Amino acid sequence: GAGVSQSPSNKVTEKGKDVELRCDPISGHTALYWYRQSLGQGLEFLIYFQGNSAPDKSGLPSDRFSAERTGGSVSTLTIQRTQQEDSAVYLCASSSSGTVNYEQYFGPGTRLTVT
Amino acid sequence: AQSVTQLGSHVSVSEGALVLLRCNYSSSVPPYLFWYVQYPNQGLQLLLKYTSAATLVKGINGFEAEFKKSETSFHLTKPSAHMSDAAEYFCAVSLTGANSKLTFGKGITLSVRP
């Protein structure tokens, strides 16, 4: 079936504006992850959703970042009052659930540029 | 807590030569270990994973890795490099259990010379 999709693929925004990034996970995958890839910090975990459990937000860098997952499927990552240091590629991944650590399937990412 | 160290940021090999990309990990519990590859302007693709079964793991595209607990290492190898192997490679670790977020190393860029 289809893989993880993300939109938009590229986003250019002005400093101080809010942005929303969308992730459509693989159908049936109950776990969803957001990561950020930047030149200075490498690949960093941001947030993790697992079914109906409370999300693990331990990787969110500031309170300007938030994410939600509606209906256990699509997720939106929102960055408020964007700063230049938010420029990065935002990657979404999904996996099937269970007590064993399953493979995470990654989307192509959204490249965010804050000017 | 867990962490991954990938020494060096760039490796260059000749086509047909051995590829060796090093990864060392730190984990408070028996880890799950992964190697991902990223081609330019693409997402991450899983090459192989160690999940406490066989210590020698074979992956796609002829890559393999060996888990060595005594050395806390999970180095990636391929006997003969192809031009198509040029990409960025990431080693990652996660804890067993419900929270399976990945902690990545800094990544290594592999170049293959003709």
Tab-separated table of C-alpha atoms in Angstrom:
chain	number	residue	atom	x	y	z
A	1	GLY	CA	0.000	0.000	0.000
A	2	ALA	CA	0.920	3.657	0.100
A	3	GLY	CA	3.744	4.808	2.314
A	4	VAL	CA	3.868	7.723	4.724
A	5	SER	CA	3.034	10.982	3.003
A	6	GLN	CA	3.788	14.516	4.135
A	7	SER	CA	2.652	17.890	2.944
A	8	PRO	CA	3.769	20.345	1.891
A	9	SER	CA	7.095	19.092	0.602
A	10	ASN	CA	8.560	22.573	0.921
A	11	LYS	CA	7.428	25.551	2.969
A	12	VAL	CA	8.963	28.996	3.067
A	13	THR	CA	7.626	31.316	5.726
A	14	GLU	CA	8.500	34.617	7.281
A	15	LYS	CA	9.826	34.835	10.792
A	16	GLY	CA	6.973	35.168	13.268
A	17	LYS	CA	4.373	33.383	11.168
A	18	ASP	CA	2.678	30.132	12.187
A	19	VAL	CA	3.015	26.979	10.061
A	20	GLU	CA	1.246	23.642	9.944
A	21	LEU	CA	2.875	20.482	8.642
A	22	ARG	CA	0.797	17.427	7.820
A	23	CYS	CA	1.546	13.724	8.031
A	24	ASP	CA	-0.542	10.841	6.688
A	25	PRO	CA	0.744	7.575	8.184
A	26	ILE	CA	0.500	4.143	6.653
A	27	SER	CA	-3.024	2.812	7.016
A	28	GLY	CA	-3.404	0.700	10.144
A	29	HIS	CA	-0.260	1.977	11.855
A	30	THR	CA	-1.135	3.087	15.359
A	31	ALA	CA	2.208	4.685	16.232
A	32	LEU	CA	3.270	8.001	14.708
A	33	TYR	CA	6.478	9.954	15.260
A	34	TRP	CA	7.799	13.372	14.335
A	35	TYR	CA	11.512	14.027	13.964
A	36	ARG	CA	13.488	17.082	12.918
A	37	GLN	CA	16.615	17.002	10.787
A	38	SER	CA	18.822	20.082	10.839
A	39	LEU	CA	22.435	20.786	9.996
A	40	GLY	CA	23.399	21.712	13.499
A	41	GLN	CA	21.473	19.143	15.503
A	42	GLY	CA	21.207	16.123	13.233
A	43	LEU	CA	18.089	13.963	13.576
A	44	GLU	CA	16.079	14.697	16.714
A	45	PHE	CA	12.950	13.113	18.095
A	46	LEU	CA	10.100	15.567	18.647
A	47	ILE	CA	6.890	13.761	19.607
A	48	TYR	CA	5.350	10.275	19.576
A	49	PHE	CA	1.710	9.178	19.416
A	50	GLN	CA	0.638	5.636	20.268
A	51	GLY	CA	-3.028	4.818	19.838
A	52	ASN	CA	-5.192	6.597	22.405
A	53	SER	CA	-2.388	7.033	24.927
A	54	ALA	CA	-1.122	10.468	25.928
A	55	PRO	CA	1.608	11.507	23.484
A	56	ASP	CA	5.268	11.592	24.466
A	57	LYS	CA	6.135	15.254	23.984
A	58	SER	CA	9.559	15.037	25.571
A	59	GLY	CA	11.392	16.077	22.398
A	60	LEU	CA	9.509	19.270	21.613
A	61	PRO	CA	12.088	22.092	21.796
A	62	SER	CA	9.754	24.828	23.033
A	63	ASP	CA	6.119	25.610	23.742
A	64	ARG	CA	5.870	27.095	20.248
A	65	PHE	CA	5.734	23.533	18.971
A	66	SER	CA	2.621	21.400	19.254
A	67	ALA	CA	1.137	18.417	17.482
A	68	GLU	CA	-2.123	16.624	17.331
A	69	ARG	CA	-3.364	13.417	15.831
A	70	THR	CA	-6.985	13.254	14.813
A	71	GLY	CA	-8.921	10.013	14.689
A	72	GLY	CA	-5.777	8.007	15.269
A	73	SER	CA	-4.587	8.744	11.754
A	74	VAL	CA	-3.509	12.092	10.301
A	75	SER	CA	-1.192	14.254	12.370
A	76	THR	CA	-0.453	17.962	12.215
A	77	LEU	CA	2.680	19.565	13.630
A	78	THR	CA	2.190	23.265	14.339
A	79	ILE	CA	4.980	25.758	14.902
A	80	GLN	CA	3.874	29.128	16.193
A	81	ARG	CA	5.822	32.355	15.795
A	82	THR	CA	8.483	30.671	13.692
A	83	GLN	CA	12.139	31.527	14.221
A	84	GLN	CA	15.069	31.102	11.858
A	85	GLU	CA	16.406	28.250	13.989
A	86	ASP	CA	13.221	26.312	13.167
A	87	SER	CA	14.484	25.900	9.590
A	88	ALA	CA	14.918	22.166	9.100
A	89	VAL	CA	13.441	19.098	7.451
A	90	TYR	CA	10.576	17.702	9.492
A	91	LEU	CA	10.183	13.955	9.106
A	92	CYS	CA	7.189	11.862	10.045
A	93	ALA	CA	7.278	8.116	10.610
A	94	SER	CA	4.728	5.463	11.491
A	95	SER	CA	4.867	1.917	12.770
A	96	SER	CA	2.580	-0.875	13.846
A	97	SER	CA	2.135	-1.283	17.586
A	98	GLY	CA	3.012	-4.042	19.968
A	99	THR	CA	5.391	-4.888	22.731
A	100	VAL	CA	8.188	-5.494	20.226
A	101	ASN	CA	9.936	-2.562	18.624
A	102	TYR	CA	8.657	-2.506	15.078
A	103	GLU	CA	10.228	-0.794	12.075
A	104	GLN	CA	9.457	2.858	11.589
A	105	TYR	CA	8.569	3.870	8.041
A	106	PHE	CA	9.557	7.419	7.168
A	107	GLY	CA	7.912	9.939	4.910
A	108	PRO	CA	9.868	12.160	2.500
A	109	GLY	CA	9.802	15.102	4.884
A	110	THR	CA	8.775	18.745	4.775
A	111	ARG	CA	11.593	21.219	4.246
A	112	LEU	CA	10.822	24.345	6.263
A	113	THR	CA	12.692	27.558	5.567
A	114	VAL	CA	12.125	30.547	7.837
A	115	THR	CA	13.275	33.834	6.305
B	1	ALA	CA	18.887	6.919	28.418
B	2	GLN	CA	20.521	5.927	25.181
B	3	SER	CA	22.952	7.486	22.718
B	4	VAL	CA	24.751	6.683	19.491
B	5	THR	CA	28.216	7.692	18.330
B	6	GLN	CA	29.198	7.613	14.684
B	7	LEU	CA	32.838	8.588	14.375
B	8	GLY	CA	33.685	10.808	11.446
B	9	SER	CA	31.249	12.528	9.165
B	10	HIS	CA	32.500	11.351	5.811
B	11	VAL	CA	33.881	8.102	4.390
B	12	SER	CA	35.195	7.704	0.851
B	13	VAL	CA	35.841	4.325	-0.778
B	14	SER	CA	36.596	3.101	-4.257
B	15	GLU	CA	34.003	1.145	-6.183
B	16	GLY	CA	34.430	-2.527	-5.314
B	17	ALA	CA	36.156	-1.825	-1.999
B	18	LEU	CA	34.937	-2.799	1.446
B	19	VAL	CA	32.539	-0.424	3.146
B	20	LEU	CA	32.853	-0.096	6.932
B	21	LEU	CA	30.749	2.452	8.796
B	22	ARG	CA	31.203	2.468	12.564
B	23	CYS	CA	28.535	2.825	15.220
B	24	ASN	CA	28.853	2.612	18.982
B	25	TYR	CA	25.908	2.846	21.312
B	26	SER	CA	25.136	3.469	24.934
B	27	SER	CA	21.999	2.061	26.487
B	28	SER	CA	20.822	1.310	30.000
B	29	VAL	CA	18.868	-1.712	28.784
B	30	PRO	CA	19.363	-4.216	25.956
B	31	PRO	CA	18.912	-2.074	22.874
B	32	TYR	CA	17.265	-2.358	19.522
B	33	LEU	CA	19.681	-1.091	16.863
B	34	PHE	CA	19.047	0.132	13.360
B	35	TRP	CA	20.858	1.388	10.295
B	36	TYR	CA	18.998	3.757	7.999
B	37	VAL	CA	20.087	5.172	4.645
B	38	GLN	CA	19.063	8.523	3.225
B	39	TYR	CA	19.501	9.342	-0.443
B	40	PRO	CA	19.535	13.028	-1.456
B	41	ASN	CA	16.183	14.746	-0.960
B	42	GLN	CA	14.538	11.551	0.230
B	43	GLY	CA	13.317	10.161	3.528
B	44	LEU	CA	15.004	7.473	5.579
B	45	GLN	CA	14.984	3.852	4.477
B	46	LEU	CA	15.693	0.979	6.836
B	47	LEU	CA	18.747	-1.064	5.858
B	48	LEU	CA	18.673	-3.534	8.735
B	49	LYS	CA	17.807	-3.941	12.399
B	50	TYR	CA	18.981	-5.880	15.440
B	51	THR	CA	16.204	-6.995	17.780
B	52	SER	CA	17.999	-9.412	20.121
B	53	ALA	CA	17.889	-12.396	17.788
B	54	ALA	CA	20.954	-13.267	15.681
B	55	THR	CA	23.927	-10.999	16.317
B	56	LEU	CA	24.872	-10.922	12.629
B	57	VAL	CA	22.121	-9.146	10.779
B	58	LYS	CA	21.753	-9.071	7.019
B	59	GLY	CA	19.939	-6.238	5.349
B	60	ILE	CA	19.048	-4.934	1.946
B	61	ASN	CA	21.473	-4.091	-0.863
B	62	GLY	CA	24.144	-6.460	0.455
B	63	PHE	CA	24.719	-4.675	3.760
B	64	GLU	CA	25.164	-6.450	7.062
B	65	ALA	CA	25.983	-5.501	10.635
B	66	GLU	CA	27.195	-7.371	13.685
B	67	PHE	CA	26.021	-6.644	17.201
B	68	LYS	CA	28.899	-6.889	19.673
B	69	LYS	CA	27.727	-6.362	23.208
B	70	SER	CA	31.242	-6.412	24.695
B	71	GLU	CA	32.270	-3.575	22.406
B	72	THR	CA	28.859	-1.820	22.425
B	73	SER	CA	29.179	-1.667	18.663
B	74	PHE	CA	26.978	-2.232	15.630
B	75	HIS	CA	29.216	-1.527	12.645
B	76	LEU	CA	27.789	-1.632	9.116
B	77	THR	CA	29.684	-3.416	6.361
B	78	LYS	CA	29.385	-4.271	2.698
B	79	PRO	CA	32.018	-6.365	0.916
B	80	SER	CA	31.989	-4.438	-2.354
B	81	ALA	CA	30.844	-0.852	-2.765
B	82	HIS	CA	28.686	0.255	-5.682
B	83	MET	CA	28.306	3.775	-6.971
B	84	SER	CA	24.642	3.589	-5.968
B	85	ASP	CA	25.655	3.196	-2.309
B	86	ALA	CA	26.624	6.870	-2.123
B	87	ALA	CA	24.286	8.312	0.494
B	88	GLU	CA	24.079	9.317	4.139
B	89	TYR	CA	23.890	6.539	6.702
B	90	PHE	CA	22.432	6.815	10.169
B	91	CYS	CA	22.781	4.449	13.086
B	92	ALA	CA	19.947	4.549	15.617
B	93	VAL	CA	19.046	2.990	18.932
B	94	SER	CA	15.814	2.541	20.804
B	95	LEU	CA	14.786	0.924	24.045
B	96	THR	CA	12.593	-2.110	24.130
B	97	GLY	CA	9.072	-1.606	25.343
B	98	ALA	CA	6.220	0.691	24.511
B	99	ASN	CA	8.122	3.881	23.817
B	100	SER	CA	10.168	3.164	20.746
B	101	LYS	CA	11.414	6.588	19.740
B	102	LEU	CA	14.704	6.438	17.890
B	103	THR	CA	17.878	8.178	18.980
B	104	PHE	CA	20.099	8.775	15.969
B	105	GLY	CA	23.781	9.254	15.477
B	106	LYS	CA	25.037	12.287	13.558
B	107	GLY	CA	25.202	10.332	10.319
B	108	ILE	CA	28.031	9.459	7.930
B	109	THR	CA	28.179	10.475	4.293
B	110	LEU	CA	29.517	7.692	2.089
B	111	SER	CA	31.157	8.642	-1.198
B	112	VAL	CA	32.091	6.014	-3.774
B	113	ARG	CA	34.893	6.775	-6.224
B	114	PRO	CA	34.838	5.194	-9.689
